[in-house]
PDB file of C-alpha atoms in Angstrom:
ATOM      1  CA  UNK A   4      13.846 -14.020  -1.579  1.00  0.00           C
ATOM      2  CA  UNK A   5      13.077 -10.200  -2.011  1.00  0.00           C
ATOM      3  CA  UNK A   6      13.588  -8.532   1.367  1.00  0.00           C
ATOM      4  CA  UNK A   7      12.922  -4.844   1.681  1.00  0.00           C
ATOM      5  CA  UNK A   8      14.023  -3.075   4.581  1.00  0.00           C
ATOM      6  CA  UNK A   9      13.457   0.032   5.703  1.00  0.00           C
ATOM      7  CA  UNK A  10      15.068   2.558   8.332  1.00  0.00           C
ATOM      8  CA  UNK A  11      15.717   6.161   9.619  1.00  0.00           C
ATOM      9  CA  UNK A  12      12.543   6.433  11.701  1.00  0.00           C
ATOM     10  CA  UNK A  13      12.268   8.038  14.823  1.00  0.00           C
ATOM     11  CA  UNK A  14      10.487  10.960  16.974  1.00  0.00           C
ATOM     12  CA  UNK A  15      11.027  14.635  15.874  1.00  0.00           C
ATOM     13  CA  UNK A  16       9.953  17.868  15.724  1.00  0.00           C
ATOM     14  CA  UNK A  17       7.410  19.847  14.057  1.00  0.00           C
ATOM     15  CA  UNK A  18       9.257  21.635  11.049  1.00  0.00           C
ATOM     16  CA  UNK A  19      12.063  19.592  11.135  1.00  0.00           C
ATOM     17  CA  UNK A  20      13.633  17.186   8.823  1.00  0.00           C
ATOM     18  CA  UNK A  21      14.294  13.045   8.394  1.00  0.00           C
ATOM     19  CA  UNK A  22      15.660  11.074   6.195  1.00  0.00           C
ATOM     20  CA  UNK A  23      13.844   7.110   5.341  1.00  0.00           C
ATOM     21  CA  UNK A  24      16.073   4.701   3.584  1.00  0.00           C
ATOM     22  CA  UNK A  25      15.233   1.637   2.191  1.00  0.00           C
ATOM     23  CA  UNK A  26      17.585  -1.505   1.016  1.00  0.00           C
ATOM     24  CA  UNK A  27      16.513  -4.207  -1.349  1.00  0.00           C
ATOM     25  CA  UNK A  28      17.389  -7.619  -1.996  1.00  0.00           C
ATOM     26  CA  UNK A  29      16.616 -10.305  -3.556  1.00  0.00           C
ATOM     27  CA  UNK A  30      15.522  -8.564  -7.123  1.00  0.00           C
ATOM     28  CA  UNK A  31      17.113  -7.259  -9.821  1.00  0.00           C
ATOM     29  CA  UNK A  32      16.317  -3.366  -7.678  1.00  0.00           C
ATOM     30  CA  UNK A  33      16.741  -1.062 -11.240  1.00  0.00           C
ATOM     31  CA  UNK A  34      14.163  -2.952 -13.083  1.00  0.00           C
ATOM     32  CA  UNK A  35      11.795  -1.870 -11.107  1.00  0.00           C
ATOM     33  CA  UNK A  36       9.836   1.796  -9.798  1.00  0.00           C
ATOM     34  CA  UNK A  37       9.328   1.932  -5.863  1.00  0.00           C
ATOM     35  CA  UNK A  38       7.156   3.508  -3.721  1.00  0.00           C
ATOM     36  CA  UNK A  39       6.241   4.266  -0.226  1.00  0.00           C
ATOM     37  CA  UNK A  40       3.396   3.967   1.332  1.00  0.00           C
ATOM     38  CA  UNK A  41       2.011   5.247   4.980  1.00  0.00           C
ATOM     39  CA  UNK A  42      -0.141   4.041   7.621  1.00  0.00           C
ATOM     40  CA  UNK A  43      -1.033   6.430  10.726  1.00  0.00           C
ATOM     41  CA  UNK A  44      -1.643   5.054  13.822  1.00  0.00           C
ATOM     42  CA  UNK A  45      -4.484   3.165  13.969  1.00  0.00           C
ATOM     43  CA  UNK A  46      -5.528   4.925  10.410  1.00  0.00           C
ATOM     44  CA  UNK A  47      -5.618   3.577   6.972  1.00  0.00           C
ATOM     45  CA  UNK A  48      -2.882   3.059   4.409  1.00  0.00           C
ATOM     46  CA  UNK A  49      -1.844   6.003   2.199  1.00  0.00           C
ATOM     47  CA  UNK A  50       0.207   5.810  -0.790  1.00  0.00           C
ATOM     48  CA  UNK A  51       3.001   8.563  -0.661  1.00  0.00           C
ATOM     49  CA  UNK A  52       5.336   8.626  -3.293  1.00  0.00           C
ATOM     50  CA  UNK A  53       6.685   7.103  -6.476  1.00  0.00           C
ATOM     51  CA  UNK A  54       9.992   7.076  -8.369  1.00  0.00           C
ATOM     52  CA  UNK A  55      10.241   4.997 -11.948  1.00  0.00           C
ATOM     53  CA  UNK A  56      13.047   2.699 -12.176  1.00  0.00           C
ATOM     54  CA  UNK A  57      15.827   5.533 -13.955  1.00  0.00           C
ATOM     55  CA  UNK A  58      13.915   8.673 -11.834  1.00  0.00           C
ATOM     56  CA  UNK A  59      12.629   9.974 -14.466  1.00  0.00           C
ATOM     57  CA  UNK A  60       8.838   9.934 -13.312  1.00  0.00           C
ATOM     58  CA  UNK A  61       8.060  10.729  -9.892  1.00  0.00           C
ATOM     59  CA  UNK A  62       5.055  11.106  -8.128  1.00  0.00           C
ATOM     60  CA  UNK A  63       3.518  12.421  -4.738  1.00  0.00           C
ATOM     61  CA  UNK A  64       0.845  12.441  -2.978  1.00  0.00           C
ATOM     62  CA  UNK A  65      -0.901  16.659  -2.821  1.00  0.00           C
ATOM     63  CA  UNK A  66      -0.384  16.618   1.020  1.00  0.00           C
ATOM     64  CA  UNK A  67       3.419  16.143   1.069  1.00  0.00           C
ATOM     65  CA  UNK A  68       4.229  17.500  -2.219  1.00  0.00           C
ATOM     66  CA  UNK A  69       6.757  20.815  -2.005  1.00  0.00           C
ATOM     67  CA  UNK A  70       8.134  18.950   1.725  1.00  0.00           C
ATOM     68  CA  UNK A  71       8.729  15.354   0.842  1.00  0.00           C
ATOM     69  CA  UNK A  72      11.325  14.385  -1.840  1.00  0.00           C
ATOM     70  CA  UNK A  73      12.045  10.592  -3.211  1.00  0.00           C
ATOM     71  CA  UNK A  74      15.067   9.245  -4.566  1.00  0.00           C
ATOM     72  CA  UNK A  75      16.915   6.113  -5.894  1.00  0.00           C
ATOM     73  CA  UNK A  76      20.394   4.943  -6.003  1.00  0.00           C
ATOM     74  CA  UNK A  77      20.547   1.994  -8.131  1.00  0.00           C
ATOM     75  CA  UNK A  78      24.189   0.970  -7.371  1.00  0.00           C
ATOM     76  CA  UNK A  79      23.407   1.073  -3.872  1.00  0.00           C
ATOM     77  CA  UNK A  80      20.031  -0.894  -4.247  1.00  0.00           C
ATOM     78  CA  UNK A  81      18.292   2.078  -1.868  1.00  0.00           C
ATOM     79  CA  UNK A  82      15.288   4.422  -2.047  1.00  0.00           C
ATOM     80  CA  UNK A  83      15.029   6.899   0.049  1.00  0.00           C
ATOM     81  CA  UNK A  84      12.300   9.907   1.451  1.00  0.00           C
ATOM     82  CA  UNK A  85      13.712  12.806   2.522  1.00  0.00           C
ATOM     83  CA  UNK A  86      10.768  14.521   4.480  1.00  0.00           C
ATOM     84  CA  UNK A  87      11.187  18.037   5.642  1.00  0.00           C
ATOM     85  CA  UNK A  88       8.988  20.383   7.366  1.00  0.00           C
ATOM     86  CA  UNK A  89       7.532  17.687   9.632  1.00  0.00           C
ATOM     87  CA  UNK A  90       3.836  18.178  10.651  1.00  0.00           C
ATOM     88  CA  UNK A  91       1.816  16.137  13.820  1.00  0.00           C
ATOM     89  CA  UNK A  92       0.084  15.045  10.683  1.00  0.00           C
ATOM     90  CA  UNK A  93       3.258  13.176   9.067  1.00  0.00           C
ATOM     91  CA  UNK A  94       3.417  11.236  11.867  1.00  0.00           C
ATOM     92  CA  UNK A  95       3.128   7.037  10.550  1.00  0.00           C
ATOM     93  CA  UNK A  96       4.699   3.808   9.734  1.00  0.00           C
ATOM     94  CA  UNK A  97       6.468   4.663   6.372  1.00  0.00           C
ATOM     95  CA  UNK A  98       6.472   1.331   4.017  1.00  0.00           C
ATOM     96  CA  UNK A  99       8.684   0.576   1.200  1.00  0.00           C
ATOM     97  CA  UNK A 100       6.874  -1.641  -1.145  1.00  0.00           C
ATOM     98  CA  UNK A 101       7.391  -2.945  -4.926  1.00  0.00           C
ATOM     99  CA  UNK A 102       5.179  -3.232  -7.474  1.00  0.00           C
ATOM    100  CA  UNK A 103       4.522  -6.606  -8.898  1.00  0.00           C
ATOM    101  CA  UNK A 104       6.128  -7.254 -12.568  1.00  0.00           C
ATOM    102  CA  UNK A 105       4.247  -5.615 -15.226  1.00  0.00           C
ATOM    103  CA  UNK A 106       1.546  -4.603 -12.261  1.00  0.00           C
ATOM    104  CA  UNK A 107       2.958  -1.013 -11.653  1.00  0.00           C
ATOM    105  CA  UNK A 108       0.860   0.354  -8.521  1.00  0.00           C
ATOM    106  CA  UNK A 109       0.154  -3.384  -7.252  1.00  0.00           C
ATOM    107  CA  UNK A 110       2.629  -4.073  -4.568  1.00  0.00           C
ATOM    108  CA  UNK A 111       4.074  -7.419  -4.234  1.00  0.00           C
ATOM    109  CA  UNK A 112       5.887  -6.904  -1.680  1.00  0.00           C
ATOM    110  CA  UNK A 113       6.421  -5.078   1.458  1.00  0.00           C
ATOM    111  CA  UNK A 114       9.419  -3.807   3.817  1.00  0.00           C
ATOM    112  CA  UNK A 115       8.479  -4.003   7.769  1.00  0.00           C
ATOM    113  CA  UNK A 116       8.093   0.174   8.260  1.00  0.00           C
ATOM    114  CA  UNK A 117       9.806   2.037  10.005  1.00  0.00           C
ATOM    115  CA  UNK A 118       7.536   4.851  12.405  1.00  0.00           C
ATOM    116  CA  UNK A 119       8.359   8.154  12.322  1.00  0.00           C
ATOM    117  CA  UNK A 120       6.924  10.222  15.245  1.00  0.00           C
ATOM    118  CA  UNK A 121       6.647  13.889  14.871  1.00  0.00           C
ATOM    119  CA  UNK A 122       5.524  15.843  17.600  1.00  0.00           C
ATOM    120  CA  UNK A 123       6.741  18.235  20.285  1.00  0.00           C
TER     121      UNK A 123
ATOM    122  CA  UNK B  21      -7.484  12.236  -7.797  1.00  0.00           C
ATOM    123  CA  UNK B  22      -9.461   9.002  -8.170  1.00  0.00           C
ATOM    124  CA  UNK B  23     -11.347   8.425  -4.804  1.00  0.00           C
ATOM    125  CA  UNK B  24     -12.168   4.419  -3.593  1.00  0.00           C
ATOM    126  CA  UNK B  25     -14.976   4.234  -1.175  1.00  0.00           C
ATOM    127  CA  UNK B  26     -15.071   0.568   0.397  1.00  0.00           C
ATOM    128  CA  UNK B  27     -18.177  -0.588   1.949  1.00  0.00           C
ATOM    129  CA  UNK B  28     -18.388  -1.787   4.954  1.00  0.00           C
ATOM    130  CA  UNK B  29     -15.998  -0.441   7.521  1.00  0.00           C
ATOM    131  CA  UNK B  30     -16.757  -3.291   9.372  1.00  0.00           C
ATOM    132  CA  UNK B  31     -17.899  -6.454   9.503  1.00  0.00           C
ATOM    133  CA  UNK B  32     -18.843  -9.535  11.947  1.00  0.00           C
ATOM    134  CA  UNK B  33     -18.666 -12.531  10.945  1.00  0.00           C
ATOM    135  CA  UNK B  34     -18.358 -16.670  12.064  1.00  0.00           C
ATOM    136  CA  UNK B  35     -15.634 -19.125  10.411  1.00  0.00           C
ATOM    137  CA  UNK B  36     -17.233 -20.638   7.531  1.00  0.00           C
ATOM    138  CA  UNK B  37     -19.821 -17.792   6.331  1.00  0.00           C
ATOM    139  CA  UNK B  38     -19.029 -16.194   2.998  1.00  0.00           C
ATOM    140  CA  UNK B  39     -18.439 -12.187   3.172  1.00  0.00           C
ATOM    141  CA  UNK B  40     -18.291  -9.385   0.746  1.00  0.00           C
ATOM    142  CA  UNK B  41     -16.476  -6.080   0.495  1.00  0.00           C
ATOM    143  CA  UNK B  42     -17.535  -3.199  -1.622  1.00  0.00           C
ATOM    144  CA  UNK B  43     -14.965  -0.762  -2.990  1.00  0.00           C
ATOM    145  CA  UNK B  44     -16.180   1.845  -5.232  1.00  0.00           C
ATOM    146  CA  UNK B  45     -13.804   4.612  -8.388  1.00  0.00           C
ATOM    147  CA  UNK B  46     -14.511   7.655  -8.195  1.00  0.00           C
ATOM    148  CA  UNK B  47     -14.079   7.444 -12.129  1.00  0.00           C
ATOM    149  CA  UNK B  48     -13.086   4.327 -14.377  1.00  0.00           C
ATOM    150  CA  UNK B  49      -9.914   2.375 -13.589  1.00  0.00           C
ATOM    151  CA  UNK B  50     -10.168  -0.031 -15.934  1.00  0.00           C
ATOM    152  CA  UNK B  51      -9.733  -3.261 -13.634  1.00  0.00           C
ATOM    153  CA  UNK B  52      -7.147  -1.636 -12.161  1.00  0.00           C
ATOM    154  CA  UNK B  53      -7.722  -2.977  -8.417  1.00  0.00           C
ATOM    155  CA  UNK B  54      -6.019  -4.171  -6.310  1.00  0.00           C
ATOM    156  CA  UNK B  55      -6.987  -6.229  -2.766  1.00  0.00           C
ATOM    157  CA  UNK B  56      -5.021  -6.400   0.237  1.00  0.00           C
ATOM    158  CA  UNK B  57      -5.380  -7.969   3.788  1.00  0.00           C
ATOM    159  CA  UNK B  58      -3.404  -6.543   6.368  1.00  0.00           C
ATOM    160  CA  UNK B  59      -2.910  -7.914   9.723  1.00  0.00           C
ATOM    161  CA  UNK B  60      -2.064  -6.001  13.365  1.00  0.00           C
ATOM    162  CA  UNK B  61       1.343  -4.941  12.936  1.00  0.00           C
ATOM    163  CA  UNK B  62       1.934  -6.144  10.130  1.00  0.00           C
ATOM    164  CA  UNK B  63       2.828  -4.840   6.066  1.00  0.00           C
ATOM    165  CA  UNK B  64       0.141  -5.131   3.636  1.00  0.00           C
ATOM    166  CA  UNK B  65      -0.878  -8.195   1.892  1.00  0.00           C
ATOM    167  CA  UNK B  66      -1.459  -8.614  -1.928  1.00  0.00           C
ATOM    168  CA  UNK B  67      -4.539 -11.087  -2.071  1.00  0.00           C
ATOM    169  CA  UNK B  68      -5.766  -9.838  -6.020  1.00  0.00           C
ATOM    170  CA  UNK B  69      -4.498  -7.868  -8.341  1.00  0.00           C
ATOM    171  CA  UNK B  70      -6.428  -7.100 -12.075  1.00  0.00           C
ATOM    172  CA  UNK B  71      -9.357  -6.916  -9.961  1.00  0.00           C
ATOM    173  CA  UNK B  72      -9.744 -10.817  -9.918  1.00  0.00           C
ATOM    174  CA  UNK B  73      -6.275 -12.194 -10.322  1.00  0.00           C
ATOM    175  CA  UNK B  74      -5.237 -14.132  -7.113  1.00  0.00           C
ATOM    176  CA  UNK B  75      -1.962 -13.269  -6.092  1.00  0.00           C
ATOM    177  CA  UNK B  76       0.463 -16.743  -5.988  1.00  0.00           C
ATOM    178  CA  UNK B  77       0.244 -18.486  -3.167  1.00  0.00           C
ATOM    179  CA  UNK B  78      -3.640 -17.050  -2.186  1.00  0.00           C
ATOM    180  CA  UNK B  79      -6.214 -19.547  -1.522  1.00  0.00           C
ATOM    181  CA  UNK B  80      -8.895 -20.331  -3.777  1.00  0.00           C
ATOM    182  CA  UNK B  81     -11.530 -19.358  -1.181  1.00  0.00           C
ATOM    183  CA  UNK B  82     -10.796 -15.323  -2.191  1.00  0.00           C
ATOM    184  CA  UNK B  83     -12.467 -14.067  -5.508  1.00  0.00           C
ATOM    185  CA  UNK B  84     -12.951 -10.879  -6.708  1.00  0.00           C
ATOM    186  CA  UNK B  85     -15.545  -9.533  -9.545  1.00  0.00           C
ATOM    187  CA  UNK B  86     -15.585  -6.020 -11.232  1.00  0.00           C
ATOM    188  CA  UNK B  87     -18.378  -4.069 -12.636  1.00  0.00           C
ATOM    189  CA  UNK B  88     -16.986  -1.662 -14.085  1.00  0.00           C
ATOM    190  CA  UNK B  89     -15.989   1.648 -11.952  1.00  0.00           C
ATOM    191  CA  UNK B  90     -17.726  -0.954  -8.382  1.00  0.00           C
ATOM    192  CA  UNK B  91     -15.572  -4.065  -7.207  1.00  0.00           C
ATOM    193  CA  UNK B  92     -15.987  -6.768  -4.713  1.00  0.00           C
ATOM    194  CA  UNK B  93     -14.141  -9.003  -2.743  1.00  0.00           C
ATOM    195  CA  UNK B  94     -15.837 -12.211  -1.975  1.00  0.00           C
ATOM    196  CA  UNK B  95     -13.956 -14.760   0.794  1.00  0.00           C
ATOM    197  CA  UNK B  96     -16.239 -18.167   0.924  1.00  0.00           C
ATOM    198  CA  UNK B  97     -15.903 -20.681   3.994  1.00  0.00           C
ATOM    199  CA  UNK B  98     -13.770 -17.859   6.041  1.00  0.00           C
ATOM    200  CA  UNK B  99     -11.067 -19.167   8.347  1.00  0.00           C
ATOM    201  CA  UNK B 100      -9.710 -18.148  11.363  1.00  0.00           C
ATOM    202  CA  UNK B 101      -7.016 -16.981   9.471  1.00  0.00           C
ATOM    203  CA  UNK B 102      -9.042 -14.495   7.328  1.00  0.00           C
ATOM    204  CA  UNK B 103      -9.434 -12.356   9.881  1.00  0.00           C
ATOM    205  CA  UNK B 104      -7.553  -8.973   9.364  1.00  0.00           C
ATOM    206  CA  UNK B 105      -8.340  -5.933   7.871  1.00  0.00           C
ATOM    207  CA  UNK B 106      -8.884  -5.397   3.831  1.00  0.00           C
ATOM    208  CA  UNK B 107      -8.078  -2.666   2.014  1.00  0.00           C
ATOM    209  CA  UNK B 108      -8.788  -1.937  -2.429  1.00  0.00           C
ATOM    210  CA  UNK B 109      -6.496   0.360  -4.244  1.00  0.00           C
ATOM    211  CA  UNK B 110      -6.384   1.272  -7.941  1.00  0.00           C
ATOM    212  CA  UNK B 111      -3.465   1.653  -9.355  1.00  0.00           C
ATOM    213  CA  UNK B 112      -4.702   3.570 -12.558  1.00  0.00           C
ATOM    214  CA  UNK B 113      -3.692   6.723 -12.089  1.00  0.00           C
ATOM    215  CA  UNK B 114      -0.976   8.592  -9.008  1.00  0.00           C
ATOM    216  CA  UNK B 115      -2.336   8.942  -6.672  1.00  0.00           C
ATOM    217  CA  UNK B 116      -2.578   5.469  -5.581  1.00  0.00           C
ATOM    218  CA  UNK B 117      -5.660   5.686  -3.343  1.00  0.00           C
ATOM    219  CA  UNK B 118      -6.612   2.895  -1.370  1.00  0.00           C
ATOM    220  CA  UNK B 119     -10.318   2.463  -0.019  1.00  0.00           C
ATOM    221  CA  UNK B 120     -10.816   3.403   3.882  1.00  0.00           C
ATOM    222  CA  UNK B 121     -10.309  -0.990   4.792  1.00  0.00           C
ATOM    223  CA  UNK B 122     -12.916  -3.251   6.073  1.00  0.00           C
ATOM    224  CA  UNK B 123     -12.001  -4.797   9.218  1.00  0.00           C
ATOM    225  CA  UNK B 124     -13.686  -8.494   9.272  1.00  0.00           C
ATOM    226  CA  UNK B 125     -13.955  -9.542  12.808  1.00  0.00           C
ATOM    227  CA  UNK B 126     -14.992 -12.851  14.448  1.00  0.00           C
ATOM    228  CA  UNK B 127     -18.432 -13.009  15.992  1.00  0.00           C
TER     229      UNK B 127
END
């Protein structure tokens, strides 16, 4: 069963910085790119970020892109977002989702979120 | 960026009526779409991928049809259980945009 679970969210600052993990099971975790993908309060769902399966492509979304960085650590099964420079504006549920087989942006599956509050 | 626009924002409907969603590219995706149904507090969904591939494991009752850069997503004979909120997203091109969701209520 693939089980994606995320943590590392909490309340914070404007400006400051947080750290999302993400652990996989349940899949074979290097064959495959990952992604997050947002969801503010009451808003829509926004896709963030995504890093291919070695790193070597990653992609962001304009609004977090110079703040926001995504990473992989294969051995560990992880992804991670390391978001800094926190705005009211960043504040959501933060998904970690993978794309189906062969489907690269169609996500399959989704981790529970983990809500990351930024305000004063 | 490729833009969706998903028609309606909302809609009302009774168990057993047949509804349709709009989502409209900005620019050719080449069936690229994807169709999720998302319930309160609760991840994402994937109902349809390929713009009418059902998902394993999603009933029959859920179709989808593409015409080129507009898509729909058709649900016949809705049940209770249909009632969420649905969101497109093409997954052409990064950004992966999804459409604003259509929240299908019970009248």
């Amino acid at each position: 069963e693939v089980k994606l679970v995320e943590s590392g969210g909490r309340l914070v600052q404007p400006g400051r910085s947080l750290r999302l993990s993400c652990v996989a099971s349940g899949f074979t975790f290097e064959n495959y790119a990952m992604h997050w993908v947002r969801q503010a309060p009451g808003k829509g769902l926004e896709w963030v970020s995504g890093v291919s399966w070695n790193s070597g492509n990653i992609a962001y979304v304009e609004s977090v892109k110079g703040r926001f960085t995504i990473s992989r650590d294969n051995a560990k099964n992880s992804l991670y977002l390391q978001m800094d420079s926190l705005r009211v504006d960043d504040t959501a549920v933060y998904y970690c989702a993978k794309p189906a087989q062969a489907r690269p942006g169609s996500f399959d599956h989704w981790g529970q979120g983990t809500l990351v509050t930024v305000s004063s | 960026d490729i833009q969706m626009t998903q028609s309606p924002s909302s809609l009302s409907a009774s168990v057993g009526d047949t509804v349709t969603i709009t989502c409209r590219a900005s620019q050719s995706i080449s069936s690229n779409l994807n169709w999720y149904q998302q319930k309160p507090g609760k991840a994402p969904n994937l109902l349809m991928y390929g713009a009418f591939i059902l998902q394993s494991g999603v009933p029959s009752r859920f179709s989808g049809s593409d015409y080129g850069t507009d898509f729909t997503l058709t649900i016949n004979s809705l049940q209770p259980e249909d009632f969420a909120t649905y969101y497109c997203q093409q997954s052409y091109s990064t950004p992966y945009n999804f459409g604003q969701g259509t929240k299908l209520e019970i009248k």
